[in-house]
Coordinates of C-alpha atoms in Angstrom, one line a residue:
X1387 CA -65.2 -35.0 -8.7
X1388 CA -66.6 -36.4 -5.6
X1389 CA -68.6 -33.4 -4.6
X1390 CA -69.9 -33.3 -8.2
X1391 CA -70.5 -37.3 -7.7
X1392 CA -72.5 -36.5 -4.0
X1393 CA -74.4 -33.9 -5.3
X1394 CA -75.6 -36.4 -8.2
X1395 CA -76.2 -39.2 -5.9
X1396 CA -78.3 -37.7 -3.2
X1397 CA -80.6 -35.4 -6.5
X1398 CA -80.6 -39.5 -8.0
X1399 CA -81.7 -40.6 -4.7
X1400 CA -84.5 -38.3 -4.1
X1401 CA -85.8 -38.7 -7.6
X1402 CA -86.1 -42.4 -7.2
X1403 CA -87.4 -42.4 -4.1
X1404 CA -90.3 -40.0 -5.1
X1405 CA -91.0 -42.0 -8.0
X1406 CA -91.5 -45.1 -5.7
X1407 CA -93.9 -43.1 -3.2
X1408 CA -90.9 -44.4 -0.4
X1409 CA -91.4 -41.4 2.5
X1410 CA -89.0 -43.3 4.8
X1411 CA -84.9 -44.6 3.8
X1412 CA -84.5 -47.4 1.4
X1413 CA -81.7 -49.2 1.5
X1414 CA -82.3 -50.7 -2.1
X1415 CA -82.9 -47.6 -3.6
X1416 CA -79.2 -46.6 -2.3
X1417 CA -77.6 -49.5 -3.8
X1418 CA -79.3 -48.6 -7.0
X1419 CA -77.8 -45.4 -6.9
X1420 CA -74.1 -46.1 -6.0
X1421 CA -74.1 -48.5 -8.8
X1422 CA -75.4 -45.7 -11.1
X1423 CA -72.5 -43.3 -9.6
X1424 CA -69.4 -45.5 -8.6
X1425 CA -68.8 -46.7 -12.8
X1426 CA -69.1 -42.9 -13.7
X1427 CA -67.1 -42.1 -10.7
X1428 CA -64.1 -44.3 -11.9
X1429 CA -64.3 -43.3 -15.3
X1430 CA -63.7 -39.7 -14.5
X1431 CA -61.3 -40.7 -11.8
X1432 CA -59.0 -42.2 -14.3
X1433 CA -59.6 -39.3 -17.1
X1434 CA -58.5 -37.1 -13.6
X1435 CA -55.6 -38.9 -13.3
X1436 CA -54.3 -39.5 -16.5
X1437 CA -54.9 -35.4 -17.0
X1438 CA -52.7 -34.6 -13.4
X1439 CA -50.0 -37.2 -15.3
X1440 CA -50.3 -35.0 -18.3
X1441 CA -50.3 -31.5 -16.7
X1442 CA -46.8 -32.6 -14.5
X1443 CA -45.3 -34.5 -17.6
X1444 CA -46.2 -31.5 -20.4
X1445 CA -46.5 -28.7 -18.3
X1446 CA -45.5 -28.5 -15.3
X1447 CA -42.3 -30.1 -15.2
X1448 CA -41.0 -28.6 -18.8
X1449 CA -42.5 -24.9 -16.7
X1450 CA -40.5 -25.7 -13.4
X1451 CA -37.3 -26.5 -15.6
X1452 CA -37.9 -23.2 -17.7
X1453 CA -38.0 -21.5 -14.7
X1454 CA -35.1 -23.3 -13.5
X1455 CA -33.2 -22.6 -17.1
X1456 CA -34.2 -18.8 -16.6
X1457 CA -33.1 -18.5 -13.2
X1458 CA -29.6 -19.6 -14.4
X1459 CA -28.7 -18.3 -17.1
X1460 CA -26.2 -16.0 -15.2
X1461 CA -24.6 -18.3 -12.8
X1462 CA -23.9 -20.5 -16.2
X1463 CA -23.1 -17.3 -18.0
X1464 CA -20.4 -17.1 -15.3
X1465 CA -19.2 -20.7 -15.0
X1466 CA -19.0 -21.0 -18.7
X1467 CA -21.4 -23.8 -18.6
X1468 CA -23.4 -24.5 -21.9
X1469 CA -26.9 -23.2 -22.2
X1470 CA -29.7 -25.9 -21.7
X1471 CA -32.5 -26.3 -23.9
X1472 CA -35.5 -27.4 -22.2
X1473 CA -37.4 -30.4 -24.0
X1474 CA -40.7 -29.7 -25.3
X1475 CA -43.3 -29.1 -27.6
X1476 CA -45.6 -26.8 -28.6
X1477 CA -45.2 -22.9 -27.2
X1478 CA -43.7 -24.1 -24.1
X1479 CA -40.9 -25.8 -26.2
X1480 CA -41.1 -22.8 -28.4
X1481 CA -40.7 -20.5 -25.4
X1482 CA -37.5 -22.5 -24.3
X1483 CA -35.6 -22.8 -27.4
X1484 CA -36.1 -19.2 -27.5
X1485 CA -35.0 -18.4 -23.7
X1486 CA -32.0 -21.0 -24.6
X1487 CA -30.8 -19.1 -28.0
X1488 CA -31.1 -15.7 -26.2
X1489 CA -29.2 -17.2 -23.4
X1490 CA -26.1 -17.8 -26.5
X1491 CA -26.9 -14.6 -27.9
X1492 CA -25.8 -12.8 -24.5
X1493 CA -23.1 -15.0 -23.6
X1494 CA -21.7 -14.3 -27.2
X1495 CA -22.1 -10.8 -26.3
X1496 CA -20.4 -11.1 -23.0
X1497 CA -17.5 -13.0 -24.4
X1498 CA -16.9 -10.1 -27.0
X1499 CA -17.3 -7.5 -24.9
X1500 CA -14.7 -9.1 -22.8
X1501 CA -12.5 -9.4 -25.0
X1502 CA -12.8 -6.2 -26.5
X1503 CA -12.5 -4.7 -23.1
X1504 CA -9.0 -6.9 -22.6
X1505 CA -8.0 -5.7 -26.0
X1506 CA -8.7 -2.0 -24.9
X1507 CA -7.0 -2.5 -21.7
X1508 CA -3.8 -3.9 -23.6
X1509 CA -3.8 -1.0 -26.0
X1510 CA -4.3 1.3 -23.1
X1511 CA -1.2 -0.4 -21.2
X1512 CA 0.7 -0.4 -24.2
X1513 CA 0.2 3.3 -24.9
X1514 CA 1.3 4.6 -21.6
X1515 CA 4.4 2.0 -21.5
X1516 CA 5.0 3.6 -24.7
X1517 CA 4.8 7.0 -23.7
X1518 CA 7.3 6.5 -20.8
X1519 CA 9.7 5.0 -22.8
X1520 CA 9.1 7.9 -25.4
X1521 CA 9.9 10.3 -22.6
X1522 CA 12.4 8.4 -21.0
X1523 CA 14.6 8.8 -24.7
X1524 CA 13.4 12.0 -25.7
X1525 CA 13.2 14.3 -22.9
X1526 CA 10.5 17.5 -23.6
X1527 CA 13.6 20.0 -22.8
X1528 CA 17.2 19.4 -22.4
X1529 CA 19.9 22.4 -22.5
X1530 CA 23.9 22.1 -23.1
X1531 CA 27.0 24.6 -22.8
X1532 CA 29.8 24.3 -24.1
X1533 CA 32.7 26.8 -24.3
X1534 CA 32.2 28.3 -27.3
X1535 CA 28.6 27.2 -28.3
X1536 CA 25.0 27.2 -26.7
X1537 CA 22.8 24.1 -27.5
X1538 CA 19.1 23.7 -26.6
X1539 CA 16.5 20.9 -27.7
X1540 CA 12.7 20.3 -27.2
X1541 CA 9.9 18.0 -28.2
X1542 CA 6.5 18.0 -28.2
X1543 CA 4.5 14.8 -28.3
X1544 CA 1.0 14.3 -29.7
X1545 CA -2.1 11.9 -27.8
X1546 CA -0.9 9.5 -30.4
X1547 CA 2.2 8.2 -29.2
X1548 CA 5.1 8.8 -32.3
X1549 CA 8.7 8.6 -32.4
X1550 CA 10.4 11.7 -33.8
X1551 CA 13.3 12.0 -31.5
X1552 CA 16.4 14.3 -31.1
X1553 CA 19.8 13.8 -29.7
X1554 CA 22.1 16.2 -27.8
X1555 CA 25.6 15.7 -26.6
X1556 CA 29.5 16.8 -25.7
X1557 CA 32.1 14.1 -26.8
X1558 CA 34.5 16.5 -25.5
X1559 CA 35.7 19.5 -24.8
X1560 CA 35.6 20.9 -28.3
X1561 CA 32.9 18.6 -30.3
X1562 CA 29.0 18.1 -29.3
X1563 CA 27.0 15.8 -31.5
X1564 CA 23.7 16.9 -32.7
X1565 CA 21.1 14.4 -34.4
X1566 CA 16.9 14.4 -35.0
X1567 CA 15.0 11.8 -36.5
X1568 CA 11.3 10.4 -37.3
X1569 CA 10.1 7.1 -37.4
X1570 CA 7.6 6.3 -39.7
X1571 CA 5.5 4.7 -37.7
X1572 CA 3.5 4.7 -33.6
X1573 CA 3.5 3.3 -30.8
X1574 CA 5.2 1.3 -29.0
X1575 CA 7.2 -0.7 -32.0
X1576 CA 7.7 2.9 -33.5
X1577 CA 9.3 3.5 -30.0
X1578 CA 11.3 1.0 -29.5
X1579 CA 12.9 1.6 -33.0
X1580 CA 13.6 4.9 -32.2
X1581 CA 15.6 4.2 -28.5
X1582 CA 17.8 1.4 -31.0
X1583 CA 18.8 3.7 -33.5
X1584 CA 19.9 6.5 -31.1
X1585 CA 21.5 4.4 -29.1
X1586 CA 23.3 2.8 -32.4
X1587 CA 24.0 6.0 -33.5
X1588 CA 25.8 7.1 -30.3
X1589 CA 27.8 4.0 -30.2
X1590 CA 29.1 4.3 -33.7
X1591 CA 29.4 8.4 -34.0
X1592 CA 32.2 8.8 -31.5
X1593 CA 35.3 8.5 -33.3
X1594 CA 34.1 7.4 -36.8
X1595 CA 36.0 9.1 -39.7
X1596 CA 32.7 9.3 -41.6
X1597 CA 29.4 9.7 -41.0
X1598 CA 28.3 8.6 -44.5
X1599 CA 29.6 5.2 -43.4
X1600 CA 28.4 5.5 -39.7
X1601 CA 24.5 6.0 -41.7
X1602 CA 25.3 3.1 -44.1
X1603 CA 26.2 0.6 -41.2
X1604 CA 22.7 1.9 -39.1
X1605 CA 21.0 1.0 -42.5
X1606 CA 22.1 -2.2 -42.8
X1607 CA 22.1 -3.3 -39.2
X1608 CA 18.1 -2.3 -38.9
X1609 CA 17.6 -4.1 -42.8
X1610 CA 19.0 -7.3 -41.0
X1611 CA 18.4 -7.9 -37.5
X1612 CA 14.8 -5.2 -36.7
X1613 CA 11.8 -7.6 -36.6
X1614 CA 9.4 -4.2 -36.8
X1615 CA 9.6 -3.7 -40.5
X1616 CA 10.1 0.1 -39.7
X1617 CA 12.5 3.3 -41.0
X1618 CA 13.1 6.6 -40.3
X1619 CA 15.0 9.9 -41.5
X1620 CA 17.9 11.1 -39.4
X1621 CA 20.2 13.7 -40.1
X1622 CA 23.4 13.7 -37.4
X1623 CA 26.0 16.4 -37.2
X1624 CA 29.3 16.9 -35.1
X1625 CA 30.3 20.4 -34.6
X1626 CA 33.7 21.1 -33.4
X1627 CA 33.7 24.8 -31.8
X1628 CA 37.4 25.1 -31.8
X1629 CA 37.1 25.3 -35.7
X1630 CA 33.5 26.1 -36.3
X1631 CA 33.7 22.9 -38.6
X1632 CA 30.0 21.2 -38.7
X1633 CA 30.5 17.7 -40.4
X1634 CA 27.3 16.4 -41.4
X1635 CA 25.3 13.4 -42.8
X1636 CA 21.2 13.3 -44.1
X1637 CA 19.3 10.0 -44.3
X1638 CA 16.3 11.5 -46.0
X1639 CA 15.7 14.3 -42.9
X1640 CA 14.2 17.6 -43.9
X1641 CA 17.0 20.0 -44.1
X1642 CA 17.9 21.7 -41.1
X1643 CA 18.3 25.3 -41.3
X1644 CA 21.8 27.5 -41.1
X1645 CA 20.7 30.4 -38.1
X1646 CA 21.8 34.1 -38.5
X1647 CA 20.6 37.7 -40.0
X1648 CA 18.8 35.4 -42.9
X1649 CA 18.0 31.6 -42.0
X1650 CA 17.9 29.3 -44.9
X1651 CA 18.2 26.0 -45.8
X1652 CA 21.4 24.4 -45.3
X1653 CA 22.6 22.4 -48.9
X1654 CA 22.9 19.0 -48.5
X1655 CA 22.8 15.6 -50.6
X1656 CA 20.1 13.2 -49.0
X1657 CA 20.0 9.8 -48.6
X1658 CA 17.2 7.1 -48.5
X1659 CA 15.9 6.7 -44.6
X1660 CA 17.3 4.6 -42.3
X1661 CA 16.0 0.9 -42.8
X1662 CA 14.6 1.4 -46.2
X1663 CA 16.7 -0.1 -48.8
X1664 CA 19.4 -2.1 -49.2
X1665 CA 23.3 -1.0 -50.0
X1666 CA 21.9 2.6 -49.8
X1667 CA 25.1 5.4 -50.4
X1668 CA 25.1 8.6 -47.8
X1669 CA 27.6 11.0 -47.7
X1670 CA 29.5 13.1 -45.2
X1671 CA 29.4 16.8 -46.0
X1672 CA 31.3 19.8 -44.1
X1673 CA 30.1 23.5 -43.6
X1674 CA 31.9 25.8 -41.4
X1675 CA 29.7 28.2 -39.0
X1676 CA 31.2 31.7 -38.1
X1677 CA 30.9 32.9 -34.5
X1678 CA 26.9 33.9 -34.1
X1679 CA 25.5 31.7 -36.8
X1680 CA 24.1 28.2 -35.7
X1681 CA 21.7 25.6 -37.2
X1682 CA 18.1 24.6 -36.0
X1683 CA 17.3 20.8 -36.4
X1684 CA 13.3 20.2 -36.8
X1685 CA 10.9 17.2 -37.7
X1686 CA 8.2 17.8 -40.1
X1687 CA 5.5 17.8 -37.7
X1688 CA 6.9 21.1 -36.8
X1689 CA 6.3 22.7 -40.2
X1690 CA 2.5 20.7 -40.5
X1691 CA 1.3 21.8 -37.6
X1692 CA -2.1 23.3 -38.6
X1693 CA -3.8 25.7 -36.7
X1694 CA -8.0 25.5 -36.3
X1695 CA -8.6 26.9 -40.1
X1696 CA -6.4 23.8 -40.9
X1697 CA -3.7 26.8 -42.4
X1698 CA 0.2 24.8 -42.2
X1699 CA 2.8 26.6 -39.6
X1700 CA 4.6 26.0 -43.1
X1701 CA 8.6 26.4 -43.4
X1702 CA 8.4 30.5 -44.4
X1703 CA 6.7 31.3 -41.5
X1704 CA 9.3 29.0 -39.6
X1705 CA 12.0 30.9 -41.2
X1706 CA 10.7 34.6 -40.0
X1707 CA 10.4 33.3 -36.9
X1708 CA 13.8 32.3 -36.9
X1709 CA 15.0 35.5 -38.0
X1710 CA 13.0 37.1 -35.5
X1711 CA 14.2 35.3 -32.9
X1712 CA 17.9 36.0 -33.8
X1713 CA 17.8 39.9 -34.1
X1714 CA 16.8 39.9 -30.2
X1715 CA 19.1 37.4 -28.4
X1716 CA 22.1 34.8 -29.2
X1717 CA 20.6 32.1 -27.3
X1718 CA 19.9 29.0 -28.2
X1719 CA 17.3 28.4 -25.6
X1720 CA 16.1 31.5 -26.6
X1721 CA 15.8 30.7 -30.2
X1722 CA 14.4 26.9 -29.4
X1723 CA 11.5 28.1 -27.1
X1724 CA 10.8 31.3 -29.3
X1725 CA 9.7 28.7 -32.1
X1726 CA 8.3 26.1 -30.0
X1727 CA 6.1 28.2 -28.5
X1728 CA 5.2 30.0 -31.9
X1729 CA 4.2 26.2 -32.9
X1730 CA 2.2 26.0 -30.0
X1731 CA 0.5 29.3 -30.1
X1732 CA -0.5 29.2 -33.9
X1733 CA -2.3 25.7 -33.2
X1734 CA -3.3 26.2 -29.7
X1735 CA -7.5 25.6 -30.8
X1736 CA -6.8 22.0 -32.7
X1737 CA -4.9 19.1 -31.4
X1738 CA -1.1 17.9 -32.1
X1739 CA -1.6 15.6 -35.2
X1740 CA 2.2 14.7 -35.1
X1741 CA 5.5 15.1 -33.0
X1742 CA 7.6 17.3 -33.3
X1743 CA 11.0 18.2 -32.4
X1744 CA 13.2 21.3 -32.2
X1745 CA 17.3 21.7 -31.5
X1746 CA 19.0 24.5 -31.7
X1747 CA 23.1 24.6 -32.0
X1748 CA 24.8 28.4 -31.6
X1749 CA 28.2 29.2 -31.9
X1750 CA 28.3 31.6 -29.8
X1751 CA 30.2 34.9 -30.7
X1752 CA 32.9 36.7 -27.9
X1753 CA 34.6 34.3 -25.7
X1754 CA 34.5 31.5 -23.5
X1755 CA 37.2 30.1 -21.0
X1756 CA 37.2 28.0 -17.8
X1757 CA 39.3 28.8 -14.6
X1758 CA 39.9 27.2 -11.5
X1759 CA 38.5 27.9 -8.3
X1760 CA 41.7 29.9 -7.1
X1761 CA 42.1 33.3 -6.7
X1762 CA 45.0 33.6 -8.7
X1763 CA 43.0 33.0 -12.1
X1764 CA 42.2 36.5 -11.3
X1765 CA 44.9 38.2 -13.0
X1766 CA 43.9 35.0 -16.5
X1767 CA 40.2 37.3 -16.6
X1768 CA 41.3 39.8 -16.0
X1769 CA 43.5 39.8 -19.3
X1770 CA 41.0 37.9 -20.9
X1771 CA 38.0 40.7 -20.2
X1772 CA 40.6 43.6 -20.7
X1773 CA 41.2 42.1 -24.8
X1774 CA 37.4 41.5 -25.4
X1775 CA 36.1 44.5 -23.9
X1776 CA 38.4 46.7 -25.7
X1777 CA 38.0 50.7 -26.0
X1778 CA 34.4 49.9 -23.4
X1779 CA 34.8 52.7 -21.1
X1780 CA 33.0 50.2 -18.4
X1781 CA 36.0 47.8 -19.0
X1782 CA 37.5 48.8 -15.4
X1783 CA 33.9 48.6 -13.5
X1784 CA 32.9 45.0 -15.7
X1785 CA 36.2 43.4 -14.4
X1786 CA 35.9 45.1 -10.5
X1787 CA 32.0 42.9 -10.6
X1788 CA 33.3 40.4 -12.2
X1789 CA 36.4 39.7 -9.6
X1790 CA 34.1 40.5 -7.1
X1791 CA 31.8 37.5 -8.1
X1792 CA 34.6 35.0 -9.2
X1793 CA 36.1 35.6 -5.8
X1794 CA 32.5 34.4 -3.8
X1795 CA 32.8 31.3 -6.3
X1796 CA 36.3 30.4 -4.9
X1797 CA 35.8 30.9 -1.2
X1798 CA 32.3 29.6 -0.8
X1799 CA 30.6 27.7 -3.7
X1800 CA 33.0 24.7 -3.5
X1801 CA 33.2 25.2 -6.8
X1802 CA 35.5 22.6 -9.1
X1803 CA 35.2 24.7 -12.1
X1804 CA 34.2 28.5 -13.3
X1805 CA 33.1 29.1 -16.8
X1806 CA 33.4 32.9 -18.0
X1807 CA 31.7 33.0 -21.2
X1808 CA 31.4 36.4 -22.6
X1809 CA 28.7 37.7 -25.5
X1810 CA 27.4 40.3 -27.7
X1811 CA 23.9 41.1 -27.9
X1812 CA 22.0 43.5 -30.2
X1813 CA 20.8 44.7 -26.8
X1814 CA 24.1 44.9 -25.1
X1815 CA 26.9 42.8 -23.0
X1816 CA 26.0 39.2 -21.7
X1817 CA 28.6 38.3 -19.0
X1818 CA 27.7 35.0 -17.3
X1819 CA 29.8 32.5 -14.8
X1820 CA 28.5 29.1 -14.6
X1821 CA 29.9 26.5 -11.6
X1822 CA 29.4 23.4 -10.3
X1823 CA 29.3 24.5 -6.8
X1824 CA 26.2 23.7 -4.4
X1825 CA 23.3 25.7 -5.6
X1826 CA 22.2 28.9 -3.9
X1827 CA 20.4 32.2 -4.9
X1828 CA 23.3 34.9 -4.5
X1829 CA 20.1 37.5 -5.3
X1830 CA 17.9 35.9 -2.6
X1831 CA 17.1 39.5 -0.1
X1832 CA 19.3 39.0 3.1
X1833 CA 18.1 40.8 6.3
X1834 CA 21.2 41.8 7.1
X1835 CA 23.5 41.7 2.7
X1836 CA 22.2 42.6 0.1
X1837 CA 24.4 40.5 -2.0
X1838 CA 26.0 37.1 -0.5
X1839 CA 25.7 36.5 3.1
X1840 CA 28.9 36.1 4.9
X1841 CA 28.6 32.0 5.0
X1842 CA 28.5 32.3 0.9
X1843 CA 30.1 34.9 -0.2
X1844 CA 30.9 38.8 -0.3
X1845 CA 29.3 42.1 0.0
X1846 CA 29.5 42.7 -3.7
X1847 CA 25.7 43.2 -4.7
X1848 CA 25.6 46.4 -4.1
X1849 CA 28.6 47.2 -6.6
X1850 CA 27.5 45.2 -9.1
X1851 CA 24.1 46.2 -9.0
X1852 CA 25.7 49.7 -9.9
X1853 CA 27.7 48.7 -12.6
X1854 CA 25.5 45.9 -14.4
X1855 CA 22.0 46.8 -16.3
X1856 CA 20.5 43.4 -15.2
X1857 CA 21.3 40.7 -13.0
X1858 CA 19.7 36.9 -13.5
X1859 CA 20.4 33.6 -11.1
X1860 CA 19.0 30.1 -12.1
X1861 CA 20.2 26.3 -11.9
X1862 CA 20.4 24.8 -14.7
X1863 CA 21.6 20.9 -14.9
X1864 CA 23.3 21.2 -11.0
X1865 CA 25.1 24.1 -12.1
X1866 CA 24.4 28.3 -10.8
X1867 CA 24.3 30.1 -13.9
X1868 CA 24.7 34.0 -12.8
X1869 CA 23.8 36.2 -16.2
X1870 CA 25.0 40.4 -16.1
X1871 CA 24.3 42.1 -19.0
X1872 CA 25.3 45.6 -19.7
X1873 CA 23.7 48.0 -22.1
X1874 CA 25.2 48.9 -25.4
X1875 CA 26.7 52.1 -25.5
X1876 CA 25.9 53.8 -28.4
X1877 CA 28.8 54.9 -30.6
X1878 CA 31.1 52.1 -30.2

């Protein structure tokens, strides 16, 4: 404005003082001037400031806040401060209400993914706690001898965490209670149901007269006092080898299946599932198993299991396996991993859909007897191998390997028991001598034995390797497990 006003004044000035014929300064024709300029000057002074007063109130400032309101939006994103709307009109105001609802829209969008991340984080924790817990009740193998019987249980667990369980156990010398059951339901809730029935179900089996009545009071105890409105099929069993009595009670479970030259079905009366209905009526039933036959507890995932052409395992293909698996070896371990890993195998492309459990209880056939670790017992297996083997021309040779391993046991296992359990194989003779003794590897090579060396045991190996066909060592729950078996002969 004032260089606009000079370069008017002096043109003004020079214009007048041509038209006068002045060739020297006038100071009149100055004055006329600046009172020419100086009114214009103010008026545009005071349009110059009343614009700067407009600019900073309607620009500038409401620009300098939006920048202000942009710069911030994530330190109030993070302080959980409300978004600020900046006052104004026209497309700066426009442009602020807009910056101001987007700022919402993403702090909306942070809050729910947030939350949904907390959410997945719960779930996530939940799972895992769920899946230790599931483990921690249902181990994935556990194996049990008794004197007369073999039992050995699995289970198999999909991503999805269920709660079919199984349940394994001696009550005493005699009896081992057998159970498997499937909660309809997963996760954790399905879980913890599963841990408070087995547990009930422990506590109330053991000397009951009934089992009927031992399902009927699990029935109405989880109809009155579970908050998780859950159930679940069970089937329970106490076998007693000294009899080969199986007493029995179903709660809705499929069916277990009686073991031997043709599995099938064993016949039973069903009840309703555990936690289901009200004043429900099961019943105790009683089957007797002869020495070699044994029964194979499952959960239905077993049976569905569905390979990649989404074909079921399916319960005949079950039962051939079973049947299979019985012609080779009388071993429950045998039997149990045989169809576990057929499972496994015939959906090994698609992923677990369900659970599934697998027990197997054998009553084993020959005999069984515990000694103790004193060399007298000698002449007690002696008699004992003498009456089983029979007209066995090896009868002299079996007991000469077998006093030779009993007497290691006794002076250098620190045995407190000896278990001599004695078997008949399609394939031949199973001797094996189980202990409690510290564990050690009698078939480890020595440098100097080839059998025991002198700090734990004999010199026997050598004579034993003569006599026996084959010759196995493991541990197995703290105990040595030492397996000779001995061909058939043909013709006996």
């Amino acid at each position: 404005l004032l260089a606009a006003c000079l370069v008017y004044g002096g043109t003004r000035y020079l214009l007048l003082a041509k038209e006068e014929g002045i060739g020297t300064f006038q100071i009149e024709v100055l004055y006329r001037v600046l009172w020419e300029v100086l009114p214009a000057l103010t008026v545009l002074l005071i349009f110059g400031v009343m614009l700067l007063v407009y600019l900073r109130t309607a620009v500038s400032g409401p620009a300098k806040r939006l920048l202000r309101c942009a710069g911030g939006i994530a330190e109030r994103l993070g302080s959980g401060k409300k978004p600020v709307a900046v006052e104004a009109r026209g497309t700066l105001g426009a442009l602020s209400r807009t910056l101001a609802g987007q700022e919402r829209s993403v702090a909306a969008l942070i809050h729910e993914t947030e939350l949904a991340a907390s959410q997945s984080a719960e779930k996530r924790v939940r799972a895992e706690l769920a899946r230790e817990l599931q483990l921690s009740q249902t181990p994935e193998k556990t194996d049990l001898v008794g004197l007369t019987y073999g039992l050995s249980a699995a289970a198999r667990f999909s991503p999805e965490v269920g709660a079919d369980f199984y349940d394994g156990f001696a009550i005493d010398r005699d009896r081992v209670l057998i159970a498997a059951g499937d909660v309809w339901g997963t996760g954790l809730p399905a879980v913890q149901f599963a841990g408070k029935l087995k547990s009930a179900l422990r506590e109330r089996a053991i000397g009951a007269r009934s089992l009927g009545d031992v399902l009927a009071k699990l029935n109405e105890l989880f109809l009155s006092s579970d908050p998780n409105p859950l159930a679940a099929t069970l089937f329970v069993g106490i076998f007693d080898s000294a009899s080969g009595e199986l007493r029995f009670a179903d709660a809705g479970h499929p069916a277990p299946i009686l073991t031997g030259v043709k599995p099938a079905a064993l016949p039973l009366r069903p009840g309703a599932p555990i936690g289901l209905y009200p004043n429900a009526v099961y019943r105790e039933e009683i089957c007797m198993l002869q020495p070699g036959q044994g029964i194979f507890l499952y959960t239905d995932g077993l049976v569905n299991a569905r390979s990649k052409a989404k074909e079921r395992f399916g319960a005949a293909r079950l039962l051939g396996k079973l049947e299979e698996l019985y012609a080779r070896a009388l071993s429950a371990e045998f039997i149990t991993d045989g169809v576990v890993q057929a499972a496994e195998e015939f959906c090994k492309d698609t992923e677990r859909a369900d659970d599934f459990v697998a027990l197997t209880l054998l009553y084993a056939t020959g005999v069984q007897r515990l000694f103790k670790p004193d060399l007298g017992e000698i002449a007690s297996m002696r008699e004992l191998l003498y009456g089983w083997l029979g007209d066995d021309p090896r009868a002299k040779k079996m007991c000469l390997a077998c006093e030779e391993i009993f007497t290691n046991i006794v002076n250098h296992a620190g045995a407190k028991t000896i278990q001599l359990s004695c078997e008949r194989e399609e394939s031949g003779l199973v001797l094996r001598f189980t202990d409690d003794g510290k564990p050690f590897d009698p078939l480890k090579p020595s440098a100097e034995k080839d059998f025991y060396s002198y700090a734990e045991g004999g010199m026997g190996l050598n004579i034993i390797r003569a006599i026996a066909g084959e010759i196995f060592y493991r541990t197995k729950q703290n105990l040595n497990v030492l397996t000779l078996r001995f061909p058939v002969i043909r013709g006996l």
